[in-house]
Coordinates of C-alpha atoms and ligand atoms in Angstrom, one line a residue:
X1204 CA -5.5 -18.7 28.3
X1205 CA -7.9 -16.0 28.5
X1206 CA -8.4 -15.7 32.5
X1207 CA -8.3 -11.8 33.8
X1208 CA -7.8 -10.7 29.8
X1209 CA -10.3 -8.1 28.5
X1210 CA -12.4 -8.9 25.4
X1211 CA -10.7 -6.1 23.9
X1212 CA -7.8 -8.0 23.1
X1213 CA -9.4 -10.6 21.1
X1214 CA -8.3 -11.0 17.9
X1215 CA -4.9 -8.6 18.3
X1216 CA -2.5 -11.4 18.1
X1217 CA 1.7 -10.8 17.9
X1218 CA 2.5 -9.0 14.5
X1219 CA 3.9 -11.5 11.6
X1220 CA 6.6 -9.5 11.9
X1221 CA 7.6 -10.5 15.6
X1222 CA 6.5 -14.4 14.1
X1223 CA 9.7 -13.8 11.6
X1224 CA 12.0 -12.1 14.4
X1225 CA 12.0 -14.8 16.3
X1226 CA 12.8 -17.0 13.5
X1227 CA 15.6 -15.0 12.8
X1228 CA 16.9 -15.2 16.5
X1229 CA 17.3 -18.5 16.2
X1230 CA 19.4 -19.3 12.5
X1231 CA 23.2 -18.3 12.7
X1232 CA 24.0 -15.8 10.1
X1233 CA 20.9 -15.0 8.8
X1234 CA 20.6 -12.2 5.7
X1235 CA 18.3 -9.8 7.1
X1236 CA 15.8 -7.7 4.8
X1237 CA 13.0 -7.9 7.4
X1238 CA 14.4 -5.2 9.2
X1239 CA 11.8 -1.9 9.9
X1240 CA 14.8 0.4 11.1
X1241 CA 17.4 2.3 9.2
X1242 CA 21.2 0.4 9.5
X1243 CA 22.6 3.2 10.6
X1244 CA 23.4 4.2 13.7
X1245 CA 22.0 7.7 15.6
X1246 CA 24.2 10.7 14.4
X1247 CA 27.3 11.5 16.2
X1248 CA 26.3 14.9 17.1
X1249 CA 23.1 13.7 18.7
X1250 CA 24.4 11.2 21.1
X1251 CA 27.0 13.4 22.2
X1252 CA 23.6 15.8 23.3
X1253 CA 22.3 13.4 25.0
X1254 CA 24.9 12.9 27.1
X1255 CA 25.3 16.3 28.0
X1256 CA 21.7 16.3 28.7
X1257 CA 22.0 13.2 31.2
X1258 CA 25.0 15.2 33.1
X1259 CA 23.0 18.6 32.7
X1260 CA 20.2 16.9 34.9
X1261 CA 17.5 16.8 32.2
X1262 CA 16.1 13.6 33.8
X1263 CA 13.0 14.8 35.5
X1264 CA 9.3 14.4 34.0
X1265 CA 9.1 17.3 31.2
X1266 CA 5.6 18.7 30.3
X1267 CA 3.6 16.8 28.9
X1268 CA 3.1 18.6 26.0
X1269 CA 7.3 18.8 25.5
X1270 CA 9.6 20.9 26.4
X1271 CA 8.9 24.4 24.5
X1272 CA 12.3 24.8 22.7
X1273 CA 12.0 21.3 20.9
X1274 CA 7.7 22.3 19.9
X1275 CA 8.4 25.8 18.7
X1276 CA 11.5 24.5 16.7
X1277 CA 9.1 22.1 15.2
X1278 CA 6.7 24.6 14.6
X1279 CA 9.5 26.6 12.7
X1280 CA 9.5 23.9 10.5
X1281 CA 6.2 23.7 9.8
X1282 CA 6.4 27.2 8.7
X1283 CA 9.1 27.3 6.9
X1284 CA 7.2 24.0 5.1
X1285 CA 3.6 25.0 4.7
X1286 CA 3.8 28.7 5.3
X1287 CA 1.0 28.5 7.7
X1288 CA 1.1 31.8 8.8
X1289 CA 0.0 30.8 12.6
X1290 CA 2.6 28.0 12.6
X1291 CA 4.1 29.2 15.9
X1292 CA 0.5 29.2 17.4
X1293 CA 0.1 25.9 16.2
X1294 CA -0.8 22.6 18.7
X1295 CA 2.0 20.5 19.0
X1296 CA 2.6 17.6 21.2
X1297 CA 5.9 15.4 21.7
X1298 CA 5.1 11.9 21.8
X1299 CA 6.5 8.7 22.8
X1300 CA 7.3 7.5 18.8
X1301 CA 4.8 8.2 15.8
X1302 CA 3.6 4.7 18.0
X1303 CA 2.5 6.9 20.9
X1304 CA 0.8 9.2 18.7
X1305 CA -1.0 6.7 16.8
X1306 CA -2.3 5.7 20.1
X1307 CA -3.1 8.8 21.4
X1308 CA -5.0 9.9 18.0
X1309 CA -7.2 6.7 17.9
X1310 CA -7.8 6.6 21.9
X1311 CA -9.5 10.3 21.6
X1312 CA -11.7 9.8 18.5
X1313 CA -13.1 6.0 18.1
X1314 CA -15.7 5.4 19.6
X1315 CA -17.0 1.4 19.1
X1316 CA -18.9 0.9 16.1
X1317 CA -16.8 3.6 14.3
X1318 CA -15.1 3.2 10.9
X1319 CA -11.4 3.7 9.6
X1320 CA -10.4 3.7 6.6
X1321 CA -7.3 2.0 5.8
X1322 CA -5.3 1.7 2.5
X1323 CA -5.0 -2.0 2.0
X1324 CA -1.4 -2.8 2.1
X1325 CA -1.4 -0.9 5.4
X1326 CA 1.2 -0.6 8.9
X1327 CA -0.4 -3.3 10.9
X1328 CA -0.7 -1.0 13.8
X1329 CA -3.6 0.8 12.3
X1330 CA -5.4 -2.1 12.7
X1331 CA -5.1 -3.4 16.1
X1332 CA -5.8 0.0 17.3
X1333 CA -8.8 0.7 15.7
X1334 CA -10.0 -2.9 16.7
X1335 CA -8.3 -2.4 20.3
X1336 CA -11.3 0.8 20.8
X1337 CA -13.9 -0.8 19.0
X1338 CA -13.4 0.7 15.9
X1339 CA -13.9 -1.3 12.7
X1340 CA -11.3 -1.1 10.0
X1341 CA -12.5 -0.8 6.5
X1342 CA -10.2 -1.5 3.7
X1343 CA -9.5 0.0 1.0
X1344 CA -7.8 -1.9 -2.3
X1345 CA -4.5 -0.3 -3.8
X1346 CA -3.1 -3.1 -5.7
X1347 CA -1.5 -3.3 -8.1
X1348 CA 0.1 0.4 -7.6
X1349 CA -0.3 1.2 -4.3
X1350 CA -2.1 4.2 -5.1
X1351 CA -5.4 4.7 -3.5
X1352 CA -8.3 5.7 -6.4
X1353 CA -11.0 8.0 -5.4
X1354 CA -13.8 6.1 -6.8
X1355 CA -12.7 3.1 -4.3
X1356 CA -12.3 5.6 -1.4
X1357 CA -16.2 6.8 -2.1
X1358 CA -17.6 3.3 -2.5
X1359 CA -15.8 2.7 1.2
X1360 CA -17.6 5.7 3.0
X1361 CA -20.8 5.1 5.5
X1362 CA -22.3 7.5 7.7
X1363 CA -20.1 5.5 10.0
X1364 CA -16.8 6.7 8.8
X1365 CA -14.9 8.9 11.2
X1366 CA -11.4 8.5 10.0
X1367 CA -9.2 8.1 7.5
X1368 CA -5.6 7.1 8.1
X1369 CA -3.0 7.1 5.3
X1370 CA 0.9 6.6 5.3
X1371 CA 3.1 8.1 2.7
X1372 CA 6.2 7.3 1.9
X1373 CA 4.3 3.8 2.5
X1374 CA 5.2 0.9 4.8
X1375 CA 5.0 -2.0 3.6
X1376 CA 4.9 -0.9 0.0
X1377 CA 7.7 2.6 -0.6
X1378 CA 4.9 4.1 -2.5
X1379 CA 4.7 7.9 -2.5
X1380 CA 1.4 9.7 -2.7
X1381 CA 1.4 12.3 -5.3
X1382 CA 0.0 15.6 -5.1
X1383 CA -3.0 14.4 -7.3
X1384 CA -3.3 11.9 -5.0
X1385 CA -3.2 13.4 -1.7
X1386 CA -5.9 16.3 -3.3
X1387 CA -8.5 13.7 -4.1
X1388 CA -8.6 12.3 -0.4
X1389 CA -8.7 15.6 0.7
X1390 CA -11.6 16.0 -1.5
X1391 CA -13.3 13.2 -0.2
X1392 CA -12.6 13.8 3.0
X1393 CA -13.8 17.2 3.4
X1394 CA -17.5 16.5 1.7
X1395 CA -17.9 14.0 4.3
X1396 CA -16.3 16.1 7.0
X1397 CA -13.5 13.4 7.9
X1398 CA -10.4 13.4 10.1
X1399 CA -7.7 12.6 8.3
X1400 CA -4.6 10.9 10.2
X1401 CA -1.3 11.0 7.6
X1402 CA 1.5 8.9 9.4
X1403 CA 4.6 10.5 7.3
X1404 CA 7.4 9.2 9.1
X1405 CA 9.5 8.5 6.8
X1406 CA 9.2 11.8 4.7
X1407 CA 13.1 11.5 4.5
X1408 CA 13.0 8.8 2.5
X1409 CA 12.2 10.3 -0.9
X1410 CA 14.0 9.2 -3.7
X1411 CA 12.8 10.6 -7.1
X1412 CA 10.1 13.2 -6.1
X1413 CA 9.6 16.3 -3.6
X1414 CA 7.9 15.0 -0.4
X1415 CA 4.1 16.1 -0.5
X1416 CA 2.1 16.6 2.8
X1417 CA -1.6 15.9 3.4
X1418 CA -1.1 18.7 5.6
X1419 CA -0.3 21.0 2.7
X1420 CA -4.2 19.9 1.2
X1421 CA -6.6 19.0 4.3
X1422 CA -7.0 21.4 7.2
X1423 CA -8.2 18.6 9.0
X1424 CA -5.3 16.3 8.8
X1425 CA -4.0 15.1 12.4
X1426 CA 0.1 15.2 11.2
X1427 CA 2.6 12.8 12.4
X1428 CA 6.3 12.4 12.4
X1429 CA 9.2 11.5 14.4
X1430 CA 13.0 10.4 14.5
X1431 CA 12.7 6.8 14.7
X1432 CA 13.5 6.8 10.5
X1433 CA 14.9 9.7 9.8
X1434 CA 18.0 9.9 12.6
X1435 CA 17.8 5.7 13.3
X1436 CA 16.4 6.9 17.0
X1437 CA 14.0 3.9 17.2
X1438 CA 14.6 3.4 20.9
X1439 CA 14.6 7.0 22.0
X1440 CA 11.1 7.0 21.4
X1441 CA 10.4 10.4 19.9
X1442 CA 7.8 11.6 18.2
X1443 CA 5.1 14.4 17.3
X1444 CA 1.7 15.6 16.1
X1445 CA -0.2 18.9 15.1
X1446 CA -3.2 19.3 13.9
X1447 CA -7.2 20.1 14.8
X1448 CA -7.1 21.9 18.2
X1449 CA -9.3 19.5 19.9
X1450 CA -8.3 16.4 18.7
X1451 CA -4.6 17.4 20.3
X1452 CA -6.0 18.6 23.2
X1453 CA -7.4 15.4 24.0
X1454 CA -4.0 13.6 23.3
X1455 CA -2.7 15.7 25.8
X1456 CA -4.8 14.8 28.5
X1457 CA -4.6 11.3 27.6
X1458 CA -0.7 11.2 27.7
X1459 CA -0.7 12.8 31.0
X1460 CA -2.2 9.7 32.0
X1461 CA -0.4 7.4 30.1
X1462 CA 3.3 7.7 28.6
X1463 CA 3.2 11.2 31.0
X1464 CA 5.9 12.7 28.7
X1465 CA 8.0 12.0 25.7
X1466 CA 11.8 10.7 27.1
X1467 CA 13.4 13.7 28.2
X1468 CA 16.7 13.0 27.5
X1469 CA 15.8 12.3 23.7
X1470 CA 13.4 15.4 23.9
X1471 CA 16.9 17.5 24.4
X1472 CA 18.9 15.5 21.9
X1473 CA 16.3 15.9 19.5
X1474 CA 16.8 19.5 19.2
X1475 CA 20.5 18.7 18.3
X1476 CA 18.4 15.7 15.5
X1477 CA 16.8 18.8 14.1
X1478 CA 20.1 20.3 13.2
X1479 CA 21.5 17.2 11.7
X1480 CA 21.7 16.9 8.2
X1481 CA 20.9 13.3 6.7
X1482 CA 21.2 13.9 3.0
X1483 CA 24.3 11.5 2.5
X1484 CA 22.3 8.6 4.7
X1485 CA 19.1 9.4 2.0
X1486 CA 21.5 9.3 -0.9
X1487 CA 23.1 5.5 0.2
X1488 CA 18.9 4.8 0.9
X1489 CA 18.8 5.6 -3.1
X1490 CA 21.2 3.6 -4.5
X1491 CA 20.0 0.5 -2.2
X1492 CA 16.7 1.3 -3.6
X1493 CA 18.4 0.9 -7.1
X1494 CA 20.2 -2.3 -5.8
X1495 CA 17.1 -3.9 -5.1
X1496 CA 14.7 -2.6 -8.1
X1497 CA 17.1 -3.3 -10.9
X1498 CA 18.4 -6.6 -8.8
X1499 CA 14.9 -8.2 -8.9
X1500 CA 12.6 -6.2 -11.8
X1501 CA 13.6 -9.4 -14.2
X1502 CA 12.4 -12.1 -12.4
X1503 CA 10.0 -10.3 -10.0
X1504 CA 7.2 -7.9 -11.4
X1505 CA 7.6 -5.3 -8.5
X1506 CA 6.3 -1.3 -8.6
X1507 CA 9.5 0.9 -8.2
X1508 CA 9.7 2.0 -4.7
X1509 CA 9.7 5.9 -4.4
X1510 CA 10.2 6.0 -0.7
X1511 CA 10.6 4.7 2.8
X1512 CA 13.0 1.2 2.8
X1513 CA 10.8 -1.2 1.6
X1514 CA 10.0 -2.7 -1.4
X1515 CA 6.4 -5.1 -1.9
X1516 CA 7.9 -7.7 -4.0
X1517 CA 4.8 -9.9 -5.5
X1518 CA 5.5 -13.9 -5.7
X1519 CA 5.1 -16.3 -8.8
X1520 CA 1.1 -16.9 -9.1
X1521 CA 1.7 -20.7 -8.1
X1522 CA 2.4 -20.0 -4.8
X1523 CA 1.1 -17.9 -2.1
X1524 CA 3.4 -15.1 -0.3
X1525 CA 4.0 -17.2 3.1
X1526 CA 5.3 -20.4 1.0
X1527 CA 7.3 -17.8 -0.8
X1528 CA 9.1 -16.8 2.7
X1529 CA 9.2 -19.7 4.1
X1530 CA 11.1 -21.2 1.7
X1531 CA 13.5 -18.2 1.5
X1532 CA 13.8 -18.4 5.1
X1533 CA 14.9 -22.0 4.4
X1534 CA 17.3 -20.3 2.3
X1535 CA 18.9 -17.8 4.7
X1536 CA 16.6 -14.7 3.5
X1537 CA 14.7 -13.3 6.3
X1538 CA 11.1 -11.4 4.7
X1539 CA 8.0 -10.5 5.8
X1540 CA 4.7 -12.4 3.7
X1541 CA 2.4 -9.6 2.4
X1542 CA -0.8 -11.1 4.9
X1543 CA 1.2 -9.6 7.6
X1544 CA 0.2 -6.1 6.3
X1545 CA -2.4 -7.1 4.0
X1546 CA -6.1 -9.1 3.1
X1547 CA -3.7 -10.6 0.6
X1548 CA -0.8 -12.9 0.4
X1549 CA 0.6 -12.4 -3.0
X1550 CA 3.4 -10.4 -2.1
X1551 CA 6.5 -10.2 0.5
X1552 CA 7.9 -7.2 2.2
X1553 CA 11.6 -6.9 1.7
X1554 CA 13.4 -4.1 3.9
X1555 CA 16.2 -2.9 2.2
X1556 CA 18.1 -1.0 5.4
X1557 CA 21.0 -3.4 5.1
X1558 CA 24.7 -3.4 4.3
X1559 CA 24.6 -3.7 0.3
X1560 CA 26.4 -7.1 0.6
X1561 CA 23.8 -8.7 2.0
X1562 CA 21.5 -6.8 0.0
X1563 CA 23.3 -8.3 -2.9
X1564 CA 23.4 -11.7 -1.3
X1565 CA 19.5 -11.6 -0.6
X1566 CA 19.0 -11.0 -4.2
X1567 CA 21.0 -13.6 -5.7
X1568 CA 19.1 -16.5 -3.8
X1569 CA 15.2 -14.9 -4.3
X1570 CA 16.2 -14.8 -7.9
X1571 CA 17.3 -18.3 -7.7
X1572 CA 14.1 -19.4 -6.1
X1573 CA 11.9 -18.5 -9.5
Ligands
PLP1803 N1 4.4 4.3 11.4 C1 4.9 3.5 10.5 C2 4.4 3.5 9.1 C3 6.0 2.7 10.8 O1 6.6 1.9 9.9 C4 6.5 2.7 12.2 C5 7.6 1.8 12.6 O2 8.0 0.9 11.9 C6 5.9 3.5 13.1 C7 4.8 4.3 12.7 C8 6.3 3.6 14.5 O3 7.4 4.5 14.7 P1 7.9 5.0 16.1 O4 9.2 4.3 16.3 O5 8.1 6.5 15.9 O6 6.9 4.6 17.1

């Protein structure tokens, strides 16, 4: 029923992933790996801010920028992790999630008939946004590695191509873009004068290798980041960006009229997040990443995850990704089918932010079904 809907909506249907939660609502005790948030719970330390901050009266609209001790602590970051040597003059917006700043980002700079480049397994937001403005997404081939080559990135680019919008450690796939990696996109993107938007919210989740930044390569690279991952704040909604002055500016206008300001109770409590160390959280990540590689490498021919909590699991050639979860699903194992975040349907998603028993569990009955 399309009565009083804009045309814009067309073709942005409910995510895959909501199609599989509420399968999952409805079977009893259901093994879980389809899960996008950590299965931890939010730090002691930074509840216990937040409560203050409720009592303290923090409860009023904040800027909309953020407050200022929460964006210069950030920016200490950023110079204490790229040296920039203007880091404390730096743009920096608080946003409602790394969600909010996705919108933000692709509100200010697509204009309809505009191309983004997306590496193909890619987080389905991308998509939907750059559809949702008009924008067309263009994508870009990274099986069977997940690593984006350079000569595929070239063959992609029109005069039409405005953007280029990479995610690393990688949902869906817990690929890691190296240093070589991230150079030769920074290479392209530069001869062709491109904005570059690098989602890195889960730069905490690096298992064998130092997180790289685009950041650190591209002056032009719109950065993004929040808590959601890294302190299990999914619902406290807090993210951030930097980047080129302009492009931020505009965000900034444009969340004064939408999400007006970041929550301001998290805003607080995040400064308390910043403070938190999550090193033993990472280190359990790591041996669940273990769990799950060595668990399913014999039966399943998957690429080592490096990062994030997900491993892209590809299914026997006889069957396609969706059979493969559905008939786990009849099985008790809750997954995501690869066509969720991909053109292809070879391979499932499996989240491993779980309690190792079922982690266990989930691996005993997807080896049993090859
Ligand atoms: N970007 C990626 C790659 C994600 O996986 C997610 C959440 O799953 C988000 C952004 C959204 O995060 P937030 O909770 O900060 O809006």
């Amino acid at each position: 029923m399309n009565e009083y809907i804009a045309n814009r909506m067309n073709g942005i249907d409910a995510s895959g992933i909501r199609k599989v939660f509420d399968l999952a609502a409805k079977m009893e005790h259901p093994i879980n790996l389809s899960i996008g948030q950590p299965h931890f719970d939010v730090p002691d330390p930074v509840k216990k801010a937040a409560n203050e901050a409720v009592l303290a009266g923090k409860n009023r609209y904040t800027p909309t920028q953020g407050i200022e001790p929460l964006r210069n602590a950030l920016r200490k970051e950023l110079l204490s992790e790229f040296g920039w040597s203007d880091a404390m003059e730096r743009p920096m917006l608080i946003t409602s999630g790394v969600s909010g700043a996705l919108k933000l980002a692709f509100a200010v700079t697509i204009n309809p008939g505009d191309e983004v480049i997306l590496f193909d397994p890619y987080f389905v937001m991308y998509k939907h946004l750059t559809a949702l403005y008009g924008g067309v997404p263009v994508l870009v081939d990274t099986y069977p590695d997940f690593t984006p080559k350079s000569e595929d990135i070239e063959k992609a680019i029109t005069s039409k191509t405005k953007i280029i919008c990479l995610n690393t450690p990688c949902n869906p796939t817990g690929q890691i873009y190296t240093k070589e990696c991230l150079k030769a996109i920074a290479d392209i993107a530069r001869k062709h004068n491109i904005l570059v938007i690098s989602d890195e919210i889960y730069n905490f989740y690096c298992y064998d290798n130092k997180f790289e930044s685009m950041a650190k390569y591209y002056e032009k690279t719109l950065l993004m980041r929040g808590f959601s991952k890294s302190h299990s704040m999914t619902g406290w909604r807090m993210g951030w960006v930097t980047g080129p002055k302009n492009v931020v500016e505009k965000m900034t206008i444009l969340q004064q009229y939408s999400f007006v300001c970041a929550p301001s109770v998290a805003q607080e409590a995040t400064l308390v997040a910043l403070k938190t160390n999550m090193d033993d959280k990472i280190a359990d990540y790591k041996v669940k990443r273990d769990l799950v590689y060595n668990g399913l490498k014999d039966k399943f021919n998957l690429v080592c995850p490096h990062g994030a909590f997900y491993a892209f699991v590809p299914v026997p050639e006889s069957m396609t990704a969706t059979d493969f979860v559905t008939k786990a699903i009849q099985n008790n194992v809750l997954l995501i089918p690869g066509n969720v975040f991909s053109s292809k349907d070879t391979h499932f998603r499996l989240s491993f932010a779980a309690k190792d028993e079922d982690i266990k569990q989930g691996i005993d009955i997807l080896n049993s079904l090859v």
